JSON list of C-alpha atoms in Angstrom, two decimals:
[
{"chain": "H", "resi": 1242, "resn": "SER", "atom": "CA", "xyz": [152.13, 79.43, 138.41]},
{"chain": "H", "resi": 1243, "resn": "GLN", "atom": "CA", "xyz": [153.25, 82.79, 137.10]},
{"chain": "H", "resi": 1244, "resn": "GLU", "atom": "CA", "xyz": [152.11, 85.59, 139.35]},
{"chain": "H", "resi": 1245, "resn": "LEU", "atom": "CA", "xyz": [150.88, 88.55, 137.37]},
{"chain": "H", "resi": 1246, "resn": "GLU", "atom": "CA", "xyz": [149.11, 91.14, 139.41]},
{"chain": "H", "resi": 1247, "resn": "GLN", "atom": "CA", "xyz": [147.02, 93.77, 137.70]},
{"chain": "H", "resi": 1248, "resn": "SER", "atom": "CA", "xyz": [145.52, 96.77, 139.43]},
{"chain": "H", "resi": 1249, "resn": "PRO", "atom": "CA", "xyz": [143.09, 98.25, 139.93]},
{"chain": "H", "resi": 1250, "resn": "GLN", "atom": "CA", "xyz": [140.45, 95.60, 139.34]},
{"chain": "H", "resi": 1251, "resn": "SER", "atom": "CA", "xyz": [137.99, 98.25, 138.22]},
{"chain": "H", "resi": 1252, "resn": "LEU", "atom": "CA", "xyz": [138.13, 101.93, 137.45]},
{"chain": "H", "resi": 1253, "resn": "ILE", "atom": "CA", "xyz": [135.36, 104.44, 136.96]},
{"chain": "H", "resi": 1254, "resn": "VAL", "atom": "CA", "xyz": [136.42, 107.83, 135.64]},
{"chain": "H", "resi": 1255, "resn": "GLN", "atom": "CA", "xyz": [134.79, 110.88, 134.23]},
{"chain": "H", "resi": 1256, "resn": "GLU", "atom": "CA", "xyz": [135.38, 111.65, 130.58]},
{"chain": "H", "resi": 1257, "resn": "GLY", "atom": "CA", "xyz": [138.48, 113.78, 130.14]},
{"chain": "H", "resi": 1258, "resn": "LYS", "atom": "CA", "xyz": [140.31, 112.39, 133.16]},
{"chain": "H", "resi": 1259, "resn": "ASN", "atom": "CA", "xyz": [143.64, 110.62, 133.03]},
{"chain": "H", "resi": 1260, "resn": "LEU", "atom": "CA", "xyz": [144.09, 107.13, 134.42]},
{"chain": "H", "resi": 1261, "resn": "THR", "atom": "CA", "xyz": [146.76, 104.50, 134.97]},
{"chain": "H", "resi": 1262, "resn": "ILE", "atom": "CA", "xyz": [146.60, 100.71, 135.12]},
{"chain": "H", "resi": 1263, "resn": "ASN", "atom": "CA", "xyz": [149.47, 98.70, 136.54]},
{"chain": "H", "resi": 1264, "resn": "CYS", "atom": "CA", "xyz": [150.75, 95.21, 135.89]},
{"chain": "H", "resi": 1265, "resn": "THR", "atom": "CA", "xyz": [153.42, 93.59, 138.08]},
{"chain": "H", "resi": 1266, "resn": "SER", "atom": "CA", "xyz": [155.21, 90.31, 137.48]},
{"chain": "H", "resi": 1267, "resn": "SER", "atom": "CA", "xyz": [157.07, 88.12, 139.93]},
{"chain": "H", "resi": 1268, "resn": "LYS", "atom": "CA", "xyz": [159.45, 87.11, 137.14]},
{"chain": "H", "resi": 1269, "resn": "THR", "atom": "CA", "xyz": [161.50, 88.96, 134.58]},
{"chain": "H", "resi": 1270, "resn": "LEU", "atom": "CA", "xyz": [159.58, 89.49, 131.39]},
{"chain": "H", "resi": 1271, "resn": "TYR", "atom": "CA", "xyz": [160.67, 88.77, 127.84]},
{"chain": "H", "resi": 1272, "resn": "GLY", "atom": "CA", "xyz": [157.66, 90.73, 126.74]},
{"chain": "H", "resi": 1273, "resn": "LEU", "atom": "CA", "xyz": [154.63, 92.47, 128.16]},
{"chain": "H", "resi": 1274, "resn": "TYR", "atom": "CA", "xyz": [151.49, 92.80, 126.09]},
{"chain": "H", "resi": 1275, "resn": "TRP", "atom": "CA", "xyz": [148.52, 95.06, 126.59]},
{"chain": "H", "resi": 1276, "resn": "TYR", "atom": "CA", "xyz": [145.11, 94.15, 125.19]},
{"chain": "H", "resi": 1277, "resn": "LYS", "atom": "CA", "xyz": [141.65, 95.62, 125.30]},
{"chain": "H", "resi": 1278, "resn": "GLN", "atom": "CA", "xyz": [138.60, 93.39, 125.47]},
{"chain": "H", "resi": 1279, "resn": "LYS", "atom": "CA", "xyz": [135.03, 94.42, 125.01]},
{"chain": "H", "resi": 1280, "resn": "TYR", "atom": "CA", "xyz": [132.54, 92.42, 127.01]},
{"chain": "H", "resi": 1281, "resn": "GLY", "atom": "CA", "xyz": [132.29, 88.86, 125.74]},
{"chain": "H", "resi": 1282, "resn": "GLU", "atom": "CA", "xyz": [134.54, 89.43, 122.76]},
{"chain": "H", "resi": 1283, "resn": "GLY", "atom": "CA", "xyz": [138.09, 88.75, 121.65]},
{"chain": "H", "resi": 1284, "resn": "LEU", "atom": "CA", "xyz": [141.23, 90.66, 122.53]},
{"chain": "H", "resi": 1285, "resn": "ILE", "atom": "CA", "xyz": [142.37, 93.73, 120.63]},
{"chain": "H", "resi": 1286, "resn": "PHE", "atom": "CA", "xyz": [146.14, 94.16, 120.62]},
{"chain": "H", "resi": 1287, "resn": "LEU", "atom": "CA", "xyz": [147.30, 97.53, 121.94]},
{"chain": "H", "resi": 1288, "resn": "MET", "atom": "CA", "xyz": [151.04, 97.37, 122.51]},
{"chain": "H", "resi": 1289, "resn": "MET", "atom": "CA", "xyz": [153.98, 95.08, 123.08]},
{"chain": "H", "resi": 1290, "resn": "LEU", "atom": "CA", "xyz": [156.95, 96.05, 125.23]},
{"chain": "H", "resi": 1291, "resn": "GLN", "atom": "CA", "xyz": [160.17, 94.09, 125.31]},
{"chain": "H", "resi": 1292, "resn": "LYS", "atom": "CA", "xyz": [163.03, 96.29, 126.42]},
{"chain": "H", "resi": 1293, "resn": "GLY", "atom": "CA", "xyz": [163.57, 97.61, 129.92]},
{"chain": "H", "resi": 1294, "resn": "GLY", "atom": "CA", "xyz": [162.65, 101.28, 130.01]},
{"chain": "H", "resi": 1295, "resn": "GLU", "atom": "CA", "xyz": [160.70, 101.01, 126.78]},
{"chain": "H", "resi": 1296, "resn": "GLU", "atom": "CA", "xyz": [157.75, 103.31, 126.28]},
{"chain": "H", "resi": 1297, "resn": "LYS", "atom": "CA", "xyz": [155.22, 103.22, 123.46]},
{"chain": "H", "resi": 1298, "resn": "SER", "atom": "CA", "xyz": [152.28, 105.42, 122.62]},
{"chain": "H", "resi": 1299, "resn": "HIS", "atom": "CA", "xyz": [149.29, 105.10, 120.36]},
{"chain": "H", "resi": 1300, "resn": "GLU", "atom": "CA", "xyz": [146.82, 107.94, 120.20]},
{"chain": "H", "resi": 1301, "resn": "LYS", "atom": "CA", "xyz": [146.05, 108.71, 123.84]},
{"chain": "H", "resi": 1302, "resn": "ILE", "atom": "CA", "xyz": [147.39, 105.48, 125.30]},
{"chain": "H", "resi": 1303, "resn": "THR", "atom": "CA", "xyz": [150.96, 105.14, 126.59]},
{"chain": "H", "resi": 1304, "resn": "ALA", "atom": "CA", "xyz": [152.54, 102.00, 127.99]},
{"chain": "H", "resi": 1305, "resn": "LYS", "atom": "CA", "xyz": [155.85, 101.66, 129.79]},
{"chain": "H", "resi": 1306, "resn": "LEU", "atom": "CA", "xyz": [158.00, 98.74, 130.91]},
{"chain": "H", "resi": 1307, "resn": "ASP", "atom": "CA", "xyz": [160.27, 99.47, 133.85]},
{"chain": "H", "resi": 1308, "resn": "GLU", "atom": "CA", "xyz": [164.03, 99.01, 133.73]},
{"chain": "H", "resi": 1309, "resn": "LYS", "atom": "CA", "xyz": [163.94, 95.72, 135.60]},
{"chain": "H", "resi": 1310, "resn": "LYS", "atom": "CA", "xyz": [161.28, 94.41, 133.22]},
{"chain": "H", "resi": 1311, "resn": "GLN", "atom": "CA", "xyz": [158.94, 93.32, 135.98]},
{"chain": "H", "resi": 1312, "resn": "GLN", "atom": "CA", "xyz": [156.35, 96.05, 135.96]},
{"chain": "H", "resi": 1313, "resn": "SER", "atom": "CA", "xyz": [154.36, 97.85, 133.31]},
{"chain": "H", "resi": 1314, "resn": "SER", "atom": "CA", "xyz": [151.87, 100.68, 133.35]},
{"chain": "H", "resi": 1315, "resn": "LEU", "atom": "CA", "xyz": [149.22, 101.73, 130.87]},
{"chain": "H", "resi": 1316, "resn": "HIS", "atom": "CA", "xyz": [148.26, 105.36, 130.94]},
{"chain": "H", "resi": 1317, "resn": "ILE", "atom": "CA", "xyz": [145.26, 106.88, 129.18]},
{"chain": "H", "resi": 1318, "resn": "THR", "atom": "CA", "xyz": [145.19, 110.64, 128.74]},
{"chain": "H", "resi": 1319, "resn": "ALA", "atom": "CA", "xyz": [141.93, 112.54, 128.50]},
{"chain": "H", "resi": 1320, "resn": "SER", "atom": "CA", "xyz": [139.78, 109.42, 128.62]},
{"chain": "H", "resi": 1321, "resn": "GLN", "atom": "CA", "xyz": [136.76, 109.03, 126.36]},
{"chain": "H", "resi": 1322, "resn": "PRO", "atom": "CA", "xyz": [133.75, 106.69, 126.45]},
{"chain": "H", "resi": 1323, "resn": "SER", "atom": "CA", "xyz": [135.36, 104.77, 123.58]},
{"chain": "H", "resi": 1324, "resn": "HIS", "atom": "CA", "xyz": [138.16, 103.76, 125.97]},
{"chain": "H", "resi": 1325, "resn": "ALA", "atom": "CA", "xyz": [135.73, 101.76, 128.10]},
{"chain": "H", "resi": 1326, "resn": "GLY", "atom": "CA", "xyz": [136.32, 98.03, 128.27]},
{"chain": "H", "resi": 1327, "resn": "ILE", "atom": "CA", "xyz": [138.52, 95.47, 129.98]},
{"chain": "H", "resi": 1328, "resn": "TYR", "atom": "CA", "xyz": [142.26, 96.02, 129.80]},
{"chain": "H", "resi": 1329, "resn": "LEU", "atom": "CA", "xyz": [144.43, 92.93, 130.13]},
{"chain": "H", "resi": 1330, "resn": "CYS", "atom": "CA", "xyz": [148.16, 92.60, 130.48]},
{"chain": "H", "resi": 1331, "resn": "GLY", "atom": "CA", "xyz": [149.83, 89.45, 129.20]},
{"chain": "H", "resi": 1332, "resn": "ALA", "atom": "CA", "xyz": [153.30, 88.35, 130.25]},
{"chain": "H", "resi": 1333, "resn": "ASP", "atom": "CA", "xyz": [155.78, 86.40, 128.17]},
{"chain": "H", "resi": 1334, "resn": "ILE", "atom": "CA", "xyz": [158.27, 84.80, 130.54]},
{"chain": "H", "resi": 1335, "resn": "TRP", "atom": "CA", "xyz": [159.74, 82.33, 128.06]},
{"chain": "H", "resi": 1336, "resn": "GLY", "atom": "CA", "xyz": [160.37, 84.35, 124.94]},
{"chain": "H", "resi": 1337, "resn": "ARG", "atom": "CA", "xyz": [158.65, 84.16, 121.59]},
{"chain": "H", "resi": 1338, "resn": "GLY", "atom": "CA", "xyz": [159.82, 81.23, 119.53]},
{"chain": "H", "resi": 1339, "resn": "SER", "atom": "CA", "xyz": [160.32, 79.09, 122.59]},
{"chain": "H", "resi": 1340, "resn": "THR", "atom": "CA", "xyz": [158.47, 75.81, 122.55]},
{"chain": "H", "resi": 1341, "resn": "LEU", "atom": "CA", "xyz": [156.94, 77.07, 125.76]},
{"chain": "H", "resi": 1342, "resn": "GLY", "atom": "CA", "xyz": [155.89, 80.36, 124.25]},
{"chain": "H", "resi": 1343, "resn": "ARG", "atom": "CA", "xyz": [152.60, 81.55, 125.60]},
{"chain": "H", "resi": 1344, "resn": "LEU", "atom": "CA", "xyz": [151.20, 84.40, 127.67]},
{"chain": "H", "resi": 1345, "resn": "TYR", "atom": "CA", "xyz": [150.14, 84.55, 131.29]},
{"chain": "H", "resi": 1346, "resn": "PHE", "atom": "CA", "xyz": [147.41, 87.07, 131.90]},
{"chain": "H", "resi": 1347, "resn": "GLY", "atom": "CA", "xyz": [146.41, 89.36, 134.70]},
{"chain": "H", "resi": 1348, "resn": "ARG", "atom": "CA", "xyz": [142.79, 89.41, 135.87]},
{"chain": "H", "resi": 1349, "resn": "GLY", "atom": "CA", "xyz": [142.04, 92.54, 133.92]},
{"chain": "H", "resi": 1350, "resn": "THR", "atom": "CA", "xyz": [140.88, 96.06, 134.73]},
{"chain": "H", "resi": 1351, "resn": "GLN", "atom": "CA", "xyz": [137.30, 96.98, 133.98]},
{"chain": "H", "resi": 1352, "resn": "LEU", "atom": "CA", "xyz": [137.30, 100.61, 132.83]},
{"chain": "H", "resi": 1353, "resn": "THR", "atom": "CA", "xyz": [134.12, 102.67, 132.77]},
{"chain": "H", "resi": 1354, "resn": "VAL", "atom": "CA", "xyz": [134.17, 106.20, 131.40]},
{"chain": "H", "resi": 1355, "resn": "TRP", "atom": "CA", "xyz": [131.11, 108.29, 132.07]},
{"chain": "H", "resi": 1356, "resn": "PRO", "atom": "CA", "xyz": [130.29, 111.46, 130.15]},
{"chain": "W", "resi": 27, "resn": "SER", "atom": "CA", "xyz": [149.88, 90.76, 111.72]},
{"chain": "W", "resi": 28, "resn": "ALA", "atom": "CA", "xyz": [147.68, 87.74, 111.20]},
{"chain": "W", "resi": 29, "resn": "VAL", "atom": "CA", "xyz": [143.92, 87.78, 110.86]},
{"chain": "W", "resi": 30, "resn": "ILE", "atom": "CA", "xyz": [142.12, 84.99, 112.71]},
{"chain": "W", "resi": 31, "resn": "SER", "atom": "CA", "xyz": [138.60, 83.90, 111.89]},
{"chain": "W", "resi": 32, "resn": "GLN", "atom": "CA", "xyz": [137.01, 82.05, 114.79]},
{"chain": "W", "resi": 33, "resn": "LYS", "atom": "CA", "xyz": [133.61, 80.43, 114.83]},
{"chain": "W", "resi": 34, "resn": "PRO", "atom": "CA", "xyz": [131.06, 80.05, 116.12]},
{"chain": "W", "resi": 35, "resn": "SER", "atom": "CA", "xyz": [131.01, 83.41, 117.86]},
{"chain": "W", "resi": 36, "resn": "ARG", "atom": "CA", "xyz": [128.61, 82.09, 120.46]},
{"chain": "W", "resi": 37, "resn": "ASP", "atom": "CA", "xyz": [126.51, 79.05, 121.24]},
{"chain": "W", "resi": 38, "resn": "ILE", "atom": "CA", "xyz": [124.17, 77.72, 123.86]},
{"chain": "W", "resi": 39, "resn": "CYS", "atom": "CA", "xyz": [124.54, 73.98, 124.38]},
{"chain": "W", "resi": 40, "resn": "GLN", "atom": "CA", "xyz": [122.90, 71.26, 126.41]},
{"chain": "W", "resi": 41, "resn": "ARG", "atom": "CA", "xyz": [124.95, 69.55, 129.08]},
{"chain": "W", "resi": 42, "resn": "GLY", "atom": "CA", "xyz": [126.49, 66.29, 127.96]},
{"chain": "W", "resi": 43, "resn": "THR", "atom": "CA", "xyz": [126.92, 67.41, 124.37]},
{"chain": "W", "resi": 44, "resn": "SER", "atom": "CA", "xyz": [130.07, 68.55, 122.56]},
{"chain": "W", "resi": 45, "resn": "LEU", "atom": "CA", "xyz": [130.97, 71.70, 120.66]},
{"chain": "W", "resi": 46, "resn": "THR", "atom": "CA", "xyz": [133.76, 72.14, 118.13]},
{"chain": "W", "resi": 47, "resn": "ILE", "atom": "CA", "xyz": [135.32, 75.58, 117.72]},
{"chain": "W", "resi": 48, "resn": "GLN", "atom": "CA", "xyz": [137.23, 76.45, 114.59]},
{"chain": "W", "resi": 49, "resn": "CYS", "atom": "CA", "xyz": [140.08, 78.88, 114.01]},
{"chain": "W", "resi": 50, "resn": "GLN", "atom": "CA", "xyz": [141.32, 79.82, 110.56]},
{"chain": "W", "resi": 51, "resn": "VAL", "atom": "CA", "xyz": [144.42, 81.98, 110.15]},
{"chain": "W", "resi": 52, "resn": "ASP", "atom": "CA", "xyz": [145.23, 83.94, 107.00]},
{"chain": "W", "resi": 53, "resn": "SER", "atom": "CA", "xyz": [148.90, 82.92, 107.13]},
{"chain": "W", "resi": 54, "resn": "GLN", "atom": "CA", "xyz": [150.88, 79.83, 108.05]},
{"chain": "W", "resi": 55, "resn": "VAL", "atom": "CA", "xyz": [151.87, 79.57, 111.69]},
{"chain": "W", "resi": 56, "resn": "THR", "atom": "CA", "xyz": [153.79, 76.94, 113.58]},
{"chain": "W", "resi": 57, "resn": "MET", "atom": "CA", "xyz": [151.94, 77.09, 116.87]},
{"chain": "W", "resi": 58, "resn": "MET", "atom": "CA", "xyz": [148.35, 77.88, 117.70]},
{"chain": "W", "resi": 59, "resn": "PHE", "atom": "CA", "xyz": [147.24, 78.46, 121.27]},
{"chain": "W", "resi": 60, "resn": "TRP", "atom": "CA", "xyz": [143.84, 77.81, 122.82]},
{"chain": "W", "resi": 61, "resn": "TYR", "atom": "CA", "xyz": [142.75, 79.79, 125.87]},
{"chain": "W", "resi": 62, "resn": "ARG", "atom": "CA", "xyz": [139.73, 79.72, 128.15]},
{"chain": "W", "resi": 63, "resn": "GLN", "atom": "CA", "xyz": [138.29, 82.72, 129.97]},
{"chain": "W", "resi": 64, "resn": "GLN", "atom": "CA", "xyz": [135.81, 81.77, 132.65]},
{"chain": "W", "resi": 65, "resn": "PRO", "atom": "CA", "xyz": [133.30, 84.40, 133.81]},
{"chain": "W", "resi": 66, "resn": "GLY", "atom": "CA", "xyz": [135.06, 87.16, 135.73]},
{"chain": "W", "resi": 67, "resn": "GLN", "atom": "CA", "xyz": [138.42, 85.45, 135.35]},
{"chain": "W", "resi": 68, "resn": "SER", "atom": "CA", "xyz": [141.51, 85.96, 133.29]},
{"chain": "W", "resi": 69, "resn": "LEU", "atom": "CA", "xyz": [142.65, 83.92, 130.32]},
{"chain": "W", "resi": 70, "resn": "THR", "atom": "CA", "xyz": [144.11, 80.49, 130.99]},
{"chain": "W", "resi": 71, "resn": "LEU", "atom": "CA", "xyz": [146.03, 78.50, 128.40]},
{"chain": "W", "resi": 72, "resn": "ILE", "atom": "CA", "xyz": [144.40, 75.17, 127.59]},
{"chain": "W", "resi": 73, "resn": "ALA", "atom": "CA", "xyz": [146.88, 73.77, 125.10]},
{"chain": "W", "resi": 74, "resn": "THR", "atom": "CA", "xyz": [149.36, 74.52, 122.36]},
{"chain": "W", "resi": 75, "resn": "ALA", "atom": "CA", "xyz": [148.71, 72.94, 118.96]},
{"chain": "W", "resi": 76, "resn": "ASN", "atom": "CA", "xyz": [151.57, 72.20, 116.58]},
{"chain": "W", "resi": 77, "resn": "GLN", "atom": "CA", "xyz": [150.93, 70.96, 113.09]},
{"chain": "W", "resi": 78, "resn": "GLY", "atom": "CA", "xyz": [151.85, 67.32, 112.68]},
{"chain": "W", "resi": 79, "resn": "SER", "atom": "CA", "xyz": [152.11, 66.47, 116.35]},
{"chain": "W", "resi": 80, "resn": "GLU", "atom": "CA", "xyz": [149.92, 65.98, 119.38]},
{"chain": "W", "resi": 81, "resn": "ALA", "atom": "CA", "xyz": [148.82, 69.08, 121.21]},
{"chain": "W", "resi": 82, "resn": "THR", "atom": "CA", "xyz": [150.54, 69.93, 124.47]},
{"chain": "W", "resi": 83, "resn": "TYR", "atom": "CA", "xyz": [148.09, 70.40, 127.32]},
{"chain": "W", "resi": 84, "resn": "GLU", "atom": "CA", "xyz": [148.52, 72.56, 130.39]},
{"chain": "W", "resi": 85, "resn": "SER", "atom": "CA", "xyz": [148.07, 71.25, 133.88]},
{"chain": "W", "resi": 86, "resn": "GLY", "atom": "CA", "xyz": [144.39, 70.70, 134.61]},
{"chain": "W", "resi": 87, "resn": "PHE", "atom": "CA", "xyz": [143.38, 70.16, 130.99]},
{"chain": "W", "resi": 88, "resn": "VAL", "atom": "CA", "xyz": [143.17, 66.75, 129.32]},
{"chain": "W", "resi": 89, "resn": "ILE", "atom": "CA", "xyz": [142.84, 65.56, 125.76]},
{"chain": "W", "resi": 90, "resn": "ASP", "atom": "CA", "xyz": [139.67, 63.57, 126.40]},
{"chain": "W", "resi": 91, "resn": "LYS", "atom": "CA", "xyz": [137.88, 66.72, 127.51]},
{"chain": "W", "resi": 92, "resn": "PHE", "atom": "CA", "xyz": [139.45, 69.16, 125.03]},
{"chain": "W", "resi": 93, "resn": "PRO", "atom": "CA", "xyz": [140.56, 67.27, 121.92]},
{"chain": "W", "resi": 94, "resn": "ILE", "atom": "CA", "xyz": [142.41, 69.46, 119.44]},
{"chain": "W", "resi": 95, "resn": "SER", "atom": "CA", "xyz": [143.05, 68.98, 115.75]},
{"chain": "W", "resi": 96, "resn": "ARG", "atom": "CA", "xyz": [145.72, 70.75, 113.70]},
{"chain": "W", "resi": 97, "resn": "PRO", "atom": "CA", "xyz": [145.47, 69.39, 110.17]},
{"chain": "W", "resi": 98, "resn": "ASN", "atom": "CA", "xyz": [147.57, 72.14, 108.54]},
{"chain": "W", "resi": 99, "resn": "LEU", "atom": "CA", "xyz": [149.46, 75.34, 109.27]},
{"chain": "W", "resi": 100, "resn": "THR", "atom": "CA", "xyz": [146.43, 77.64, 109.00]},
{"chain": "W", "resi": 101, "resn": "PHE", "atom": "CA", "xyz": [143.66, 75.78, 110.79]},
{"chain": "W", "resi": 102, "resn": "SER", "atom": "CA", "xyz": [142.85, 74.24, 114.16]},
{"chain": "W", "resi": 103, "resn": "THR", "atom": "CA", "xyz": [139.81, 73.06, 116.06]},
{"chain": "W", "resi": 104, "resn": "LEU", "atom": "CA", "xyz": [139.11, 72.72, 119.77]},
{"chain": "W", "resi": 105, "resn": "THR", "atom": "CA", "xyz": [136.30, 70.47, 120.93]},
{"chain": "W", "resi": 106, "resn": "VAL", "atom": "CA", "xyz": [134.71, 70.88, 124.34]},
{"chain": "W", "resi": 107, "resn": "SER", "atom": "CA", "xyz": [133.40, 67.42, 125.16]},
{"chain": "W", "resi": 108, "resn": "ASN", "atom": "CA", "xyz": [130.67, 66.17, 127.49]},
{"chain": "W", "resi": 109, "resn": "MET", "atom": "CA", "xyz": [129.92, 69.71, 128.53]},
{"chain": "W", "resi": 110, "resn": "SER", "atom": "CA", "xyz": [128.75, 70.82, 131.95]},
{"chain": "W", "resi": 111, "resn": "PRO", "atom": "CA", "xyz": [127.71, 74.31, 133.12]},
{"chain": "W", "resi": 112, "resn": "GLU", "atom": "CA", "xyz": [131.27, 74.76, 134.45]},
{"chain": "W", "resi": 113, "resn": "ASP", "atom": "CA", "xyz": [132.47, 74.81, 130.83]},
{"chain": "W", "resi": 114, "resn": "SER", "atom": "CA", "xyz": [130.57, 78.04, 130.19]},
{"chain": "W", "resi": 115, "resn": "SER", "atom": "CA", "xyz": [133.36, 80.38, 129.15]},
{"chain": "W", "resi": 116, "resn": "ILE", "atom": "CA", "xyz": [134.84, 82.35, 126.33]},
{"chain": "W", "resi": 117, "resn": "TYR", "atom": "CA", "xyz": [137.25, 80.26, 124.29]},
{"chain": "W", "resi": 118, "resn": "LEU", "atom": "CA", "xyz": [139.93, 82.01, 122.24]},
{"chain": "W", "resi": 119, "resn": "CYS", "atom": "CA", "xyz": [142.59, 80.92, 119.82]},
{"chain": "W", "resi": 120, "resn": "SER", "atom": "CA", "xyz": [145.82, 82.81, 119.40]},
{"chain": "W", "resi": 121, "resn": "VAL", "atom": "CA", "xyz": [148.87, 82.84, 117.14]},
{"chain": "W", "resi": 122, "resn": "ASP", "atom": "CA", "xyz": [152.23, 84.58, 117.22]},
{"chain": "W", "resi": 123, "resn": "THR", "atom": "CA", "xyz": [153.15, 86.41, 114.05]},
{"chain": "W", "resi": 124, "resn": "GLY", "atom": "CA", "xyz": [155.19, 89.23, 115.49]},
{"chain": "W", "resi": 125, "resn": "TYR", "atom": "CA", "xyz": [152.97, 89.60, 118.47]},
{"chain": "W", "resi": 126, "resn": "TYR", "atom": "CA", "xyz": [150.24, 87.40, 119.91]},
{"chain": "W", "resi": 127, "resn": "THR", "atom": "CA", "xyz": [147.02, 87.90, 117.99]},
{"chain": "W", "resi": 128, "resn": "PHE", "atom": "CA", "xyz": [143.68, 86.57, 119.19]},
{"chain": "W", "resi": 129, "resn": "GLY", "atom": "CA", "xyz": [140.53, 85.43, 117.48]},
{"chain": "W", "resi": 130, "resn": "SER", "atom": "CA", "xyz": [137.24, 87.11, 118.26]},
{"chain": "W", "resi": 131, "resn": "GLY", "atom": "CA", "xyz": [136.32, 84.41, 120.74]},
{"chain": "W", "resi": 132, "resn": "THR", "atom": "CA", "xyz": [133.55, 81.86, 121.17]},
{"chain": "W", "resi": 133, "resn": "ARG", "atom": "CA", "xyz": [131.12, 82.57, 123.97]},
{"chain": "W", "resi": 134, "resn": "LEU", "atom": "CA", "xyz": [129.83, 79.23, 125.19]},
{"chain": "W", "resi": 135, "resn": "THR", "atom": "CA", "xyz": [126.91, 78.82, 127.57]},
{"chain": "W", "resi": 136, "resn": "VAL", "atom": "CA", "xyz": [126.06, 75.33, 128.81]},
{"chain": "W", "resi": 137, "resn": "VAL", "atom": "CA", "xyz": [122.56, 74.80, 130.18]}
]
């Protein structure tokens, strides 16, 4: 099965601190997706990265895909309690539109932000 | 991006019974994906549902346990059959309309 390692498993930070979550694939990625999940709920799309070296930002969240397209990081600047939740990376190793198109997910990172 | 309406949002069911989960998309899509997220675990793909053909199941998942219907390009159902406590999970549907969008999930508890 696709190996997608996500770290750390959990993260507890004080409000205002920066943090980084990593996602590493054993295979080259056609796409890397970042989602946020609140406990027991669905997934909220954050960002999609497809090109090696690509970097995207939305508000205080920045995601990068390395040149070799096998590792991605999600960085949150000046964290807030509203950032708390489970962050999941999803890997596309087949390419969208393929009959095998689907995502493989990491185990997630539980983020807690305390005031 | 597509908007997916998934229901029920949660249910508590007796072992041995079945539950059908519905996903309605606000646009036509070729493929719909069904995932399971067991407690403390990541998402695992159950099957891919194409309109007009049988669903394709991943290793470890069978049609008798998780029958899927796909009557048109905007709707699909997943049934969890003959449930046991091990089926307690969050079930999510997903579509690709530019990026993979997910429904709000169905939180199933089997007692």
